[in-house]
XYZ file of C-alpha atoms in Angstrom:
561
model
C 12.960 -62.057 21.829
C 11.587 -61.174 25.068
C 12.723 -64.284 26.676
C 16.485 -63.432 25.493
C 15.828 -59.855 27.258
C 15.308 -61.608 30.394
C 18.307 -63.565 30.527
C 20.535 -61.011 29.483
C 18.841 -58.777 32.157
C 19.258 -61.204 34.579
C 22.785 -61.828 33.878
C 23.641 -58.087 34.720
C 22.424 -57.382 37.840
C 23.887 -58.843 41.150
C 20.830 -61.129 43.067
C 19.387 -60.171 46.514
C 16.519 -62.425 47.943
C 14.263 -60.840 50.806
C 13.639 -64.435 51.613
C 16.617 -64.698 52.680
C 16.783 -63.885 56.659
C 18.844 -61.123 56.990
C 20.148 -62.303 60.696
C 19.222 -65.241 63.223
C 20.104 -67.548 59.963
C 20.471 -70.830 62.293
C 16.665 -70.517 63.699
C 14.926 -70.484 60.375
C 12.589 -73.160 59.078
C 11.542 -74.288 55.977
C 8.388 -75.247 54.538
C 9.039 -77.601 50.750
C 6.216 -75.476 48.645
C 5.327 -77.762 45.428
C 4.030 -75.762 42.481
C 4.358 -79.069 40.234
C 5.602 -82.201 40.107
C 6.488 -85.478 37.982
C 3.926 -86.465 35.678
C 2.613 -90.009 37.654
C 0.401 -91.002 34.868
C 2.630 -90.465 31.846
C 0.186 -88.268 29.960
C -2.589 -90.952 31.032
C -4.733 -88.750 32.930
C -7.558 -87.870 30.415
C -6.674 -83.847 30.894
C -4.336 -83.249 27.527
C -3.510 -79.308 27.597
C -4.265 -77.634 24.306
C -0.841 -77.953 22.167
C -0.313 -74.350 22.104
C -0.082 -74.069 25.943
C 1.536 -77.252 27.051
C 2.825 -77.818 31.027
C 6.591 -76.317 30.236
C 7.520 -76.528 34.352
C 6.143 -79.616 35.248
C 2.547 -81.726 35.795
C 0.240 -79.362 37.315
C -0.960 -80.912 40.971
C -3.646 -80.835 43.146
C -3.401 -80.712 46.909
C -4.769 -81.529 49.689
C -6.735 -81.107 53.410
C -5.449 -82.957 56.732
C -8.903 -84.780 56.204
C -8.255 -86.252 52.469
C -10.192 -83.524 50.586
C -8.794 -81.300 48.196
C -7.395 -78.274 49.375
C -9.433 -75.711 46.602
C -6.968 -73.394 46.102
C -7.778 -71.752 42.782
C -8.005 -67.862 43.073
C -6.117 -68.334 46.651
C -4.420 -65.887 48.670
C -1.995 -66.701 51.832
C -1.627 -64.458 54.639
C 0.020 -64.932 58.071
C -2.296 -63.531 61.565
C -2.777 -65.006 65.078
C 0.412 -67.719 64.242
C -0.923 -69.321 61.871
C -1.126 -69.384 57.984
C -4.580 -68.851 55.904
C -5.627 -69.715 52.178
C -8.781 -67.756 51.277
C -9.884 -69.216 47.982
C -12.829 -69.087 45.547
C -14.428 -72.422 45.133
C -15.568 -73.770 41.606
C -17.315 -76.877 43.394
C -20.551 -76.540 42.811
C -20.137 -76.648 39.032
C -19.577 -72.807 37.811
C -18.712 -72.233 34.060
C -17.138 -68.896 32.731
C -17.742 -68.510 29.210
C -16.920 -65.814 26.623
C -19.627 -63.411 25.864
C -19.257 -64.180 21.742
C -17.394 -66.189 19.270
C -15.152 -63.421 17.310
C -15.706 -61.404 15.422
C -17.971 -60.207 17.540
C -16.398 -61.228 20.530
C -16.723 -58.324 23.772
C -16.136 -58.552 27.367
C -16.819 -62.022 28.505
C -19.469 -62.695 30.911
C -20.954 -65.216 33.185
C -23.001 -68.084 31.999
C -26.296 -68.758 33.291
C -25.876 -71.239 36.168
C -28.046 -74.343 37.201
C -29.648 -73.408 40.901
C -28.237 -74.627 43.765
C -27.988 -74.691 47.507
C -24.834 -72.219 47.271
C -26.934 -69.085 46.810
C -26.688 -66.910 44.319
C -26.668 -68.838 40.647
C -23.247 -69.543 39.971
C -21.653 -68.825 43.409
C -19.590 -71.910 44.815
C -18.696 -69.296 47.765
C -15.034 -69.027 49.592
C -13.603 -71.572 51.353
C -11.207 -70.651 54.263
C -8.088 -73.054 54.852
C -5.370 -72.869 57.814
C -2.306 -74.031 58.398
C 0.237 -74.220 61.402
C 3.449 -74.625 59.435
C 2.430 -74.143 55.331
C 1.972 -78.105 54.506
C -0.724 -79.547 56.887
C -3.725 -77.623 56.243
C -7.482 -77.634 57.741
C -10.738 -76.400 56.327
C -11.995 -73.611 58.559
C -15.021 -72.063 56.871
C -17.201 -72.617 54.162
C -18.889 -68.694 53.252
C -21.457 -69.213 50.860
C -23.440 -65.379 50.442
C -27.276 -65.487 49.529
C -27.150 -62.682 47.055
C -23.750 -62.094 46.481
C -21.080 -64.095 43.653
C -18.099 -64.112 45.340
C -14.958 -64.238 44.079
C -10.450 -63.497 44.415
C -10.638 -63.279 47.970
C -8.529 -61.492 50.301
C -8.083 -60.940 54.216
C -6.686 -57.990 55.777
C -6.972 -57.052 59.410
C -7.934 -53.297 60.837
C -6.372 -52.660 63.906
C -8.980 -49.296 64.308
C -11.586 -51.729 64.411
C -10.671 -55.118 65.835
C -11.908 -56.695 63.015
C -10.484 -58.684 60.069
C -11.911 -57.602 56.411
C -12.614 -60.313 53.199
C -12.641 -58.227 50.338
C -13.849 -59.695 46.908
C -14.584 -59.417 43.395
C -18.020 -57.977 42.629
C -20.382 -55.968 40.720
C -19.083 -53.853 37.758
C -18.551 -50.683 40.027
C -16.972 -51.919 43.535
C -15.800 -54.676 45.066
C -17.414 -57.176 47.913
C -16.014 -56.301 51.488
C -17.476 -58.491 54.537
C -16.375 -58.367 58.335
C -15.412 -61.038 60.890
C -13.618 -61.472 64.405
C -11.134 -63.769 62.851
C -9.258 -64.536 59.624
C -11.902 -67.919 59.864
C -14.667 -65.506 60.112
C -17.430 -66.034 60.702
C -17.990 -63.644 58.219
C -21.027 -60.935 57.744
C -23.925 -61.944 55.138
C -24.852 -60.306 52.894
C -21.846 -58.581 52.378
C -21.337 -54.605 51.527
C -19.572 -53.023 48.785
C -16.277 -51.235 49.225
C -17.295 -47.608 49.266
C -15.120 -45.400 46.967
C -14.581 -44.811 43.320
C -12.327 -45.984 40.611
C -13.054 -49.861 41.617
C -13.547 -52.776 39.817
C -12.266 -55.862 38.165
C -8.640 -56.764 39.514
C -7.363 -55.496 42.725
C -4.637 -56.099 45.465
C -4.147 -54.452 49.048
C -0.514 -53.555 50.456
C 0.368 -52.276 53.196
C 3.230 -49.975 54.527
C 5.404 -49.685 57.613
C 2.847 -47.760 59.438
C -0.095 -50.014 59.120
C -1.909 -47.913 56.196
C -3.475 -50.167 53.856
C -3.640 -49.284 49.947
C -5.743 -50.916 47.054
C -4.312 -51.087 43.617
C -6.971 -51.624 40.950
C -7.640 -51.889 37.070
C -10.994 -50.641 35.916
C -12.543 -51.208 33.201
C -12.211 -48.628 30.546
C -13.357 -49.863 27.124
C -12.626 -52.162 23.998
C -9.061 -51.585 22.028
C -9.468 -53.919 18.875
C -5.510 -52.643 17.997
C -3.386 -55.630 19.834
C -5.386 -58.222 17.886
C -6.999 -56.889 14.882
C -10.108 -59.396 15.519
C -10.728 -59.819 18.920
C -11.739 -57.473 21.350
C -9.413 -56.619 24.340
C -10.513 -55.239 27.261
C -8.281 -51.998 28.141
C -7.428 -51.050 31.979
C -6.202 -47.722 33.522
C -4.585 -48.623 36.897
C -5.343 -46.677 40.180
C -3.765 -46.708 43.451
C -5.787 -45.438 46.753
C -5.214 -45.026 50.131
C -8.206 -47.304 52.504
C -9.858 -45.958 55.515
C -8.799 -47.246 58.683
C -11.807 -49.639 58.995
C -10.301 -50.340 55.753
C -14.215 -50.989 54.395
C -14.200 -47.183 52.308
C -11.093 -45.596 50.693
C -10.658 -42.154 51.990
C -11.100 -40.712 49.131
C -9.061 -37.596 49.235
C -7.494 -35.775 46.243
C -4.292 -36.492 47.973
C -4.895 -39.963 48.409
C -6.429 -40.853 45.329
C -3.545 -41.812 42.022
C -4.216 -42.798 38.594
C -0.855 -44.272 38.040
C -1.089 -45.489 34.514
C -3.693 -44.635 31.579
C -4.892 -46.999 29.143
C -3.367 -44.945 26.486
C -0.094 -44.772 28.315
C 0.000 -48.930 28.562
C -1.289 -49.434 24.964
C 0.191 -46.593 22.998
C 3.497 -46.052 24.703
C 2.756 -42.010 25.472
C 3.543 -40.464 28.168
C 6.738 -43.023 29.189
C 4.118 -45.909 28.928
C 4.792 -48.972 27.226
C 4.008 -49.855 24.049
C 1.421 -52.742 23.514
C 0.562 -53.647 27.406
C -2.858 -54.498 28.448
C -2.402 -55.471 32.005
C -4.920 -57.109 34.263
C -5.025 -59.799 37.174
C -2.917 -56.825 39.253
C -0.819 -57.193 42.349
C 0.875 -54.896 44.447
C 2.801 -54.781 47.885
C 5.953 -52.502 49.549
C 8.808 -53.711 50.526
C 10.403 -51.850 53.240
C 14.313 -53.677 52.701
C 14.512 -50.954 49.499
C 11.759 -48.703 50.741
C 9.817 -49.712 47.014
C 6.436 -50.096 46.008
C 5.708 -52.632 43.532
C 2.495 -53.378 40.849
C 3.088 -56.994 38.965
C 0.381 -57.388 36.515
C -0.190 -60.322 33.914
C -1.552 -59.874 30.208
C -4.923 -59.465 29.507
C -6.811 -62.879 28.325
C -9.124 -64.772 29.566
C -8.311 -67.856 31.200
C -4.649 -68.240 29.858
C -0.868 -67.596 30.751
C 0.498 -64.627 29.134
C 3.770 -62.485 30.279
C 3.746 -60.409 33.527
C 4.880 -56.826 33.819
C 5.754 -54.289 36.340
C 6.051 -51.020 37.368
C 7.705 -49.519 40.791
C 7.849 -46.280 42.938
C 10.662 -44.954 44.843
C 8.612 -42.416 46.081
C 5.624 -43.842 48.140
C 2.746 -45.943 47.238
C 1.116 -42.569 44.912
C 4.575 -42.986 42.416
C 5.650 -41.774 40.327
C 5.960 -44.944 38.838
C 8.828 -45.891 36.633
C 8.366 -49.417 34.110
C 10.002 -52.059 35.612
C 9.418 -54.562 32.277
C 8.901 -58.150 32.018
C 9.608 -60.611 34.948
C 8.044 -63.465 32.928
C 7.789 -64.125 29.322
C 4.830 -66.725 29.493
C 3.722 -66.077 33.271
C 5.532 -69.698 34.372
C 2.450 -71.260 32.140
C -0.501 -68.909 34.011
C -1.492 -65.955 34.806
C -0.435 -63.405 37.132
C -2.632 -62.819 40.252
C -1.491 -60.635 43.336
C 0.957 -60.759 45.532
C 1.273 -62.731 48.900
C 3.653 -61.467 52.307
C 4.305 -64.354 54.774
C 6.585 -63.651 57.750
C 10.372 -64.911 58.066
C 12.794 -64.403 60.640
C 14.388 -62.129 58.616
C 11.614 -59.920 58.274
C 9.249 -60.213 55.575
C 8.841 -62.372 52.447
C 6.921 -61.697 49.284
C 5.625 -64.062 46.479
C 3.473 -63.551 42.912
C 0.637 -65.668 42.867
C -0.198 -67.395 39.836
C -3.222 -69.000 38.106
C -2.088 -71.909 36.576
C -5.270 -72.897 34.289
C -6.648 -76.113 32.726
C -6.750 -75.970 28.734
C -7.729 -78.322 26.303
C -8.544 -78.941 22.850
C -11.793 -76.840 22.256
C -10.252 -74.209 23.633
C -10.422 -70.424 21.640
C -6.828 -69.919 19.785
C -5.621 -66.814 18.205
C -1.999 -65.764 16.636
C -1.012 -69.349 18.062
C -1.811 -68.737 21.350
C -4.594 -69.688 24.147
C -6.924 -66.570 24.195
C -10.124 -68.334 26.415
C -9.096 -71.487 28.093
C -11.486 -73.870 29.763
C -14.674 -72.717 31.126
C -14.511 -75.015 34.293
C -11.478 -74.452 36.358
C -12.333 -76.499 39.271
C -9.453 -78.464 39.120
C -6.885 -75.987 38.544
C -4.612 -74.610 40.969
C -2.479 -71.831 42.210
C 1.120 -71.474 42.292
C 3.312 -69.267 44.062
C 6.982 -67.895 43.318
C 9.406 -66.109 45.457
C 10.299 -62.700 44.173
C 13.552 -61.833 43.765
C 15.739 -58.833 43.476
C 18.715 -57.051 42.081
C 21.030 -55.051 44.630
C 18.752 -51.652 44.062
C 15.492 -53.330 44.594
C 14.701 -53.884 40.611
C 12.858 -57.857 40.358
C 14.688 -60.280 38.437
C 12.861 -62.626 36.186
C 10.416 -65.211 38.003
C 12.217 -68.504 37.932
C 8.962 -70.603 37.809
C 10.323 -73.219 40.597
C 8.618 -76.464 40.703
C 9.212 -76.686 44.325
C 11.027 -74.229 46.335
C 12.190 -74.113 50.476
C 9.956 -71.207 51.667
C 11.186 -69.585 55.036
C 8.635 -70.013 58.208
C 7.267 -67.369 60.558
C 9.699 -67.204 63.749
C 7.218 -68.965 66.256
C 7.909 -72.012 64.294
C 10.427 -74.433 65.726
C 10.322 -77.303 63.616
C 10.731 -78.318 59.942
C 7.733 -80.032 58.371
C 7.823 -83.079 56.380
C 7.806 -81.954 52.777
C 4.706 -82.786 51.377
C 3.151 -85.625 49.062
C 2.325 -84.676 45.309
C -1.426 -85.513 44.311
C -2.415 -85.696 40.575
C -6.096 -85.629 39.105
C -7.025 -87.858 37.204
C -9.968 -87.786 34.760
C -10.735 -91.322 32.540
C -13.712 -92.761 33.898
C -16.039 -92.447 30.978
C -18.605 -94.475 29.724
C -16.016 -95.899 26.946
C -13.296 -95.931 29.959
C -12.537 -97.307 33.356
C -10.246 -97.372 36.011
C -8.945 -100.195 37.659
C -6.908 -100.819 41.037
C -5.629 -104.412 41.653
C -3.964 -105.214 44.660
C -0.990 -107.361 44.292
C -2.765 -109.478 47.336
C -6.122 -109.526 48.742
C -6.798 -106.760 51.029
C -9.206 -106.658 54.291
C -11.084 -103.210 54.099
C -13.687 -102.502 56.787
C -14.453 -98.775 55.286
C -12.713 -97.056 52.622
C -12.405 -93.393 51.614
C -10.887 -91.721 48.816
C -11.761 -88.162 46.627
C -13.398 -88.145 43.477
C -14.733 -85.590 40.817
C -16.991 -84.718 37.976
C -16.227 -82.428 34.702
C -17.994 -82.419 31.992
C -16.789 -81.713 28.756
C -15.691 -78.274 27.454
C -17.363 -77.622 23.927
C -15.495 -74.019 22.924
C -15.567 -71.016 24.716
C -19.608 -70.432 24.913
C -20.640 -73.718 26.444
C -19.913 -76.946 27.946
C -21.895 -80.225 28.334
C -23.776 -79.094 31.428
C -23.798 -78.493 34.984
C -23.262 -82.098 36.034
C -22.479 -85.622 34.499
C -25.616 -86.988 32.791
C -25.481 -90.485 34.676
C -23.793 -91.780 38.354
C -20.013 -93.012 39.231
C -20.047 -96.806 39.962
C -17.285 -98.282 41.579
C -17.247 -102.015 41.915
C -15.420 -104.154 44.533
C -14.276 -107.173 43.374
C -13.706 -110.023 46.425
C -11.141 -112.410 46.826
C -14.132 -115.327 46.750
C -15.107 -114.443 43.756
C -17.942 -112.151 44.078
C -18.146 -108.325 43.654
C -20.339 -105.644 44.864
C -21.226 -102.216 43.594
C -21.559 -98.911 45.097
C -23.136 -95.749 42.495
C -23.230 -91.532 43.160
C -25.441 -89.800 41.725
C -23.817 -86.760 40.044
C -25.414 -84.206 42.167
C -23.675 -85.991 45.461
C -20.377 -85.621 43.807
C -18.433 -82.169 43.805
C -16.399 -80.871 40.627
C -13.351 -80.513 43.028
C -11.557 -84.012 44.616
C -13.843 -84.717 47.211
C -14.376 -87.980 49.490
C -16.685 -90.383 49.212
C -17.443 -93.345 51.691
C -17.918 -96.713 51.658
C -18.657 -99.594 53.904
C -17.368 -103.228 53.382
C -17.419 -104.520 56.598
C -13.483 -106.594 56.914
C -14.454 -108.038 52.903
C -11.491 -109.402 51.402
C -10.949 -106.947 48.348
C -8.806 -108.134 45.314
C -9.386 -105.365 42.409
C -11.461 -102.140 42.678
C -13.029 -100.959 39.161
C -14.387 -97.342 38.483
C -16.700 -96.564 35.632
C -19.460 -94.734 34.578
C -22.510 -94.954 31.997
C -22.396 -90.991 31.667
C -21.763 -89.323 27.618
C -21.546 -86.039 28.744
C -17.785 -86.109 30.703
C -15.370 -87.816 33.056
C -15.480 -88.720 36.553
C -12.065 -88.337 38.501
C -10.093 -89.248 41.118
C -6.526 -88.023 42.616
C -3.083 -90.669 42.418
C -0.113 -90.265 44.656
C 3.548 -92.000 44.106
C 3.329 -95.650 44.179
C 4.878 -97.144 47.246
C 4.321 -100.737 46.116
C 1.245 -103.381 46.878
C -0.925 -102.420 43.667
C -1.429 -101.725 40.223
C -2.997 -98.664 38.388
C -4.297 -98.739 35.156
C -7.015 -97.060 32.840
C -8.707 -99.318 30.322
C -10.385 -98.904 26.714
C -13.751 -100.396 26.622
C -13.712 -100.179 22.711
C -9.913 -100.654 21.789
C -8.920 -103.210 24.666
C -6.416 -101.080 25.297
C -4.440 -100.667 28.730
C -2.818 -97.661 29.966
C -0.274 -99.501 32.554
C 0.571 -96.311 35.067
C 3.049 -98.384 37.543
C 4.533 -94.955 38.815
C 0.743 -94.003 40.467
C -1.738 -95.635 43.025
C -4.594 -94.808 43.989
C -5.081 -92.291 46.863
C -7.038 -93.625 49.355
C -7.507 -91.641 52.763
C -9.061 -94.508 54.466
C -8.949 -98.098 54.605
């Protein structure tokens, strides 16, 4: 039903798009943005999705850095300063898990699980990873923050012009969230970070901004356990507050005038007030557009790790409301989750697009009424999507249309339209019952080679998985065109739980088939395939069965040869 109330809603109302520049129409550039892409492996890729939350829009891809790494964008957020783009993201690298607290019935707010120590501080804490770009497809790593004491996590940049300085803020402890300081959007940024000094913050949160320069935080704090919606398991309930930030945007002000509880947990669950029946919103974003003079709060359903519908509410009247109910924009959150909201420059003026957290499932995951309600605890392979907003001729959104790839408009300064971008699909079959194998269709002369792999190790259900790392190394074997072969190993603690490259040296051998396997019982090892351009074959084999996966629409992706 709710999907039919979108298209009939969208059939009424007569479309504006902000992206579209408004004047100077022959200057603009386009970036291609891929959100997903064709399926190279034909379901051969050793990462089904649980059956209840298939890939409805397309294969879910994984991108990558000028420099053949993978460009970690999980939990990322684009912004545009000093002419050039920047992805702040949370990295799940170093192996973090997020479990739930409790099988139901006695399921409550999930938590954390214990992490293995490592050299990324704080147990559990991959860090944030800064990316740039000078044109949205060619992008460089930039900074690596990794905080002592601090577990890091949604990042997001803002600049203060009362200061000089630009701010990171970031998920944190129960009460506040993480704020840090540095002379660029690169950083280097301040360790150990402070807390964001104010009240009513926690959880999920967004920053807009309006045409002055005053920056604003939307948040949704914690508030309790509503067992209602479900009947078993417990749902976290949020009340949803809007503030106005200091100038050195690292403190809210804090005044009774600039201080707005816009929505009650009551109001959202128990439709009182002229709230909506049923909603528990999380993963919040919020931003003003100044081509209707609107403020906007998109926020996605509350579960944990999942897609679910995203809702929103809007102000005519400033960025304190009131706030009218906007409704549904997506039925099934274009197969993730809702999270914030990200304003990149056109010629036009202004563009604005909901992020999305499109996450990996399988079959252990926790199900309930039919539907995903903890997906897997590892999402270092996942990735973020984004998705123009659109508009009706009085500023209302229209549904998200959950593009697989979409023209996105460039800043001004840009003069020239990038080549659209390759698509890059994980891969996860090397087990110890499984290999990989790449045969070149002739002999080929490789003096040093290159190319991103990955561990993950099994999920077991939403309270554990089968360790921090892979329980024995990746091997991959070169085969030579005189008959002999040669084998290279990793242990699991060299090799990252996002695509990342290893090297090897073989010194001008004549290479005729490349094979990838593993003696580990604990997971997969990975690696990423692009489009086959012709010169190879790619193909996953059954140790057990003697059965061949033939992939001819993939190759390997190899940065270096």
């Amino acid at each position: 039903m709710l999907n039919k109330l979108i298209a009939v809603a969208s059939l009424s109302l007569v479309v504006k798009c902000a992206s579209v520049p408004r004047s100077d129409a022959g200057t603009q550039k386009y970036a291609t943005w891929l959100n997903f892409g064709e399926d190279l492996l034909d379901g051969h890729d050793g990462l089904t999705p649980h059956p209840t939350q298939p890939f409805l829009y397309g294969q879910p891809l994984y991108p990558i850095t000028v420099d053949g790494n993978g460009r970690e964008q999980f939990e990322g957020h684009l912004s545009y300063y000093e002419g050039r783009y920047w992805l702040h993201a949370a990295t799940w690298g170093c192996g973090k898990v997020w479990v739930y607290a409790a099988p139901p019935p006695n399921s409550s707010y999930p938590i954390v699980t214990p992490q293995a120590p490592g050299d990324y501080g704080e147990d559990g804490n991959c860090g944030v990873k800064t990316f740039s770009s000078p044109d949205m497809t060619n992008w460089t790593l930039e900074n690596f923050y990794q905080p002592e004491s601090a577990n890091v996590t949604k990042p997001l940049v803002r600049y203060s012009a009362a200061t000089g300085q630009y701010v990171m803020f970031m998920g944190g402890p129960a009460t506040s969230f993480y704020v840090t300081t540095g002379p660029s959007p690169a950083g280097p940024w301040a360790d150990p970070p402070s807390l964001l000094q104010g009240e009513h913050l926690s959880h999920d949160f967004d920053i807009a901004q309006d045409a002055n320069g005053t920056h604003y935080i939307v948040s949704d704090i914690f508030e309790g356990i509503d067992l209602t919606p479900t009947g078993v398991l417990a749902v976290p309930v949020w009340p949803i507050w809007v503030q106005e930030l200091a100038p050195n945007l690292t403190s809210t002000v804090g005044t009774n005038s600039t201080v707005q509880l816009v929505r009650t947990a009551a109001q959202l669950l128990n439709n009182t007030d002229g709230g909506s029946q049923g909603l528990s919103l999380e993963a919040i974003g919020f931003f003003y557009n100044e081509d209707f003079d609107m403020w906007y709060i998109i926020a996605g359903k509350t579960c944990q790790n999942c897609d679910g519908y995203i809702y929103y509410l809007y102000s005519k009247n400033g960025p304190f409301g009131p706030y009218e109910d906007g409704g549904y924009i997506s039925g099934d959150g274009c197969g993730g989750q809702n999270k914030g909201v990200m304003q990149l420059p056109s010629v036009g003026g202004s563009s604005f697009y909901a992020g999305n957290l499109l996450y990996r499932t399988s079959a252990t995951d926790l199900v309930y009424n039919a539907s995903i309600w903890h997906a897997d605890n590892s999402q270092a392979i996942a990735s973020a999507n984004y998705y123009p907003f659109k508009y009706s001729s009085d500023g209302l959104l229209l549904p998200l249309e959950c593009e697989a790839s979409f023209q996105l408009p460039l800043a001004p300064n840009i003069t020239e339209t990038p080549s659209p971008p390759k698509q890059y699909q994980p891969d996860c079959r090397i087990r110890n019952w499984q290999n990989i194998t790449v045969t070149f269709d002739h002999p080929k002369n490789v003096t040093e080679m290159e190319f991103p792999v990955f561990q993950r190790t099994d999920n077991l259900g939403p309270t554990s998985n089968a360790g921090y790392k892979m329980d024995g190394p990746l091997e991959v074997t070169f085969n030579f065109a005189n008959g002999s072969s040669w084998t290279q190993a990793w242990l699991a603690s060299n090799i990252s739980w996002t695509p990342q490259k290893v090297h090897v040296d073989l010194d001008g051998a004549s290479v005729s088939s490349i094979v990838m396997g593993t003696n580990a019982t604990n997971g997969c090892y990975g690696t990423l395939v692009e489009e086959n351009e012709g010169g190879s074959t790619y193909c996953g084999k059954n140790l057990v069965t003697g059965v061949v996966d033939s992939t001819p629409k993939a190759q390997l992706y190899v940065y270096k040869y």
